[in-house]
Amino acid sequence: LAFRKGYARKDRMVVSAVLALLGHLFNQGLTHELLSLQLLTILLDGDPTDDSVDVAVGYMCIVGRQLTEVSPAGVHAVMERFRGLLHEGTIGRRGQYR
């Protein structure tokens, strides 16, 4: 619920905090990998903003290792989306170097 409200308001701090909590819950095995993949899909779908890409990169830093072990195909799809965004050049310089 907090993620939905923060995402609708484009409140980066709320979304980052909620994703950090969910990421650590995933690393402890309390949430399913589909939740993590769905959150990343929401952040990267359509025409993502610089903030949503930055938040998605931060979330991947938290859950990346565990998600790779559990769902390598899902991580590959997310990385392809990141790669596509870099090649399109639609994100700012700050997001490219994170």
CSV table of C-alpha atoms in Angstrom, one decimal:
chain,number,residue,atom,x,y,z
A,1,LEU,CA,0.0,0.0,0.0
A,2,ALA,CA,2.8,2.4,0.9
A,3,PHE,CA,4.6,1.5,-2.4
A,4,ARG,CA,1.5,2.3,-4.4
A,5,LYS,CA,0.9,5.6,-2.7
A,6,GLY,CA,4.6,6.6,-3.0
A,7,TYR,CA,4.8,5.5,-6.7
A,8,ALA,CA,1.6,7.4,-7.5
A,9,ARG,CA,2.9,10.6,-5.8
A,10,LYS,CA,6.4,10.1,-7.4
A,11,ASP,CA,7.9,10.2,-3.9
A,12,ARG,CA,11.3,8.7,-4.3
A,13,MET,CA,12.1,8.4,-0.6
A,14,VAL,CA,9.0,6.4,0.3
A,15,VAL,CA,9.4,4.1,-2.7
A,16,SER,CA,13.1,3.5,-1.9
A,17,ALA,CA,12.3,2.8,1.8
A,18,VAL,CA,9.6,0.3,1.0
A,19,LEU,CA,11.7,-1.4,-1.6
A,20,ALA,CA,14.6,-1.7,0.8
A,21,LEU,CA,12.3,-3.4,3.3
A,22,LEU,CA,10.8,-5.7,0.7
A,23,GLY,CA,14.3,-6.5,-0.6
A,24,HIS,CA,15.6,-7.5,2.8
A,25,LEU,CA,12.5,-9.6,3.3
A,26,PHE,CA,13.1,-11.3,0.0
A,27,ASN,CA,16.8,-12.0,1.0
A,28,GLN,CA,15.5,-13.6,4.2
A,29,GLY,CA,13.1,-15.8,2.3
A,30,LEU,CA,9.9,-14.2,3.5
A,31,THR,CA,8.7,-13.0,0.1
A,32,HIS,CA,8.5,-14.7,-3.3
A,33,GLU,CA,10.8,-13.9,-6.2
A,34,LEU,CA,7.8,-13.0,-8.3
A,35,LEU,CA,7.1,-10.0,-6.1
A,36,SER,CA,10.6,-8.7,-6.7
A,37,LEU,CA,10.4,-9.2,-10.4
A,38,GLN,CA,7.0,-7.6,-10.6
A,39,LEU,CA,8.3,-4.5,-8.7
A,40,LEU,CA,11.2,-4.2,-11.1
A,41,THR,CA,8.8,-4.6,-14.0
A,42,ILE,CA,6.6,-1.8,-12.6
A,43,LEU,CA,9.6,0.5,-12.2
A,44,LEU,CA,11.1,-0.2,-15.7
A,45,ASP,CA,7.9,-0.6,-17.9
A,46,GLY,CA,6.8,2.0,-20.4
A,47,ASP,CA,8.8,5.2,-20.3
A,48,PRO,CA,10.7,5.1,-17.0
A,49,THR,CA,11.9,8.3,-15.3
A,50,ASP,CA,15.4,8.8,-14.1
A,51,ASP,CA,14.2,8.3,-10.5
A,52,SER,CA,12.5,5.0,-11.2
A,53,VAL,CA,15.6,3.7,-13.0
A,54,ASP,CA,17.7,4.8,-10.1
A,55,VAL,CA,15.4,3.2,-7.5
A,56,ALA,CA,15.3,0.0,-9.6
A,57,VAL,CA,19.1,-0.1,-9.7
A,58,GLY,CA,19.3,0.3,-5.9
A,59,TYR,CA,16.7,-2.5,-5.5
A,60,MET,CA,18.8,-4.8,-7.8
A,61,CYS,CA,21.8,-4.0,-5.6
A,62,ILE,CA,19.9,-5.3,-2.6
A,63,VAL,CA,18.3,-8.4,-4.1
A,64,GLY,CA,20.6,-9.2,-7.0
A,65,ARG,CA,22.5,-12.1,-5.7
A,66,GLN,CA,19.6,-13.9,-4.2
A,67,LEU,CA,17.4,-13.2,-7.2
A,68,THR,CA,20.1,-14.6,-9.5
A,69,GLU,CA,20.2,-17.8,-7.6
A,70,VAL,CA,16.4,-18.2,-7.5
A,71,SER,CA,15.4,-16.9,-11.0
A,72,PRO,CA,18.3,-16.4,-13.4
A,73,ALA,CA,15.9,-15.9,-16.4
A,74,GLY,CA,14.1,-13.1,-14.5
A,75,VAL,CA,17.4,-11.3,-13.7
A,76,HIS,CA,18.4,-11.7,-17.4
A,77,ALA,CA,15.2,-10.0,-18.5
A,78,VAL,CA,15.7,-7.2,-16.1
A,79,MET,CA,19.3,-6.7,-17.2
A,80,GLU,CA,18.2,-6.7,-20.8
A,81,ARG,CA,15.8,-3.9,-20.0
A,82,PHE,CA,18.6,-1.9,-18.2
A,83,ARG,CA,20.8,-2.5,-21.2
A,84,GLY,CA,18.0,-1.3,-23.6
A,85,LEU,CA,17.5,1.8,-21.6
A,86,LEU,CA,21.3,2.6,-21.8
A,87,HIS,CA,21.3,2.1,-25.5
A,88,GLU,CA,18.2,4.2,-26.0
A,89,GLY,CA,19.8,7.1,-24.1
A,90,THR,CA,16.6,8.0,-22.5
A,91,ILE,CA,17.9,8.2,-18.9
A,92,GLY,CA,20.2,11.0,-17.6
A,93,ARG,CA,23.9,10.8,-16.9
A,94,ARG,CA,23.3,10.2,-13.2
A,95,GLY,CA,21.3,7.0,-13.9
A,96,GLN,CA,23.9,5.8,-16.4
A,97,TYR,CA,26.7,5.7,-13.9
A,98,ARG,CA,25.0,4.2,-10.9
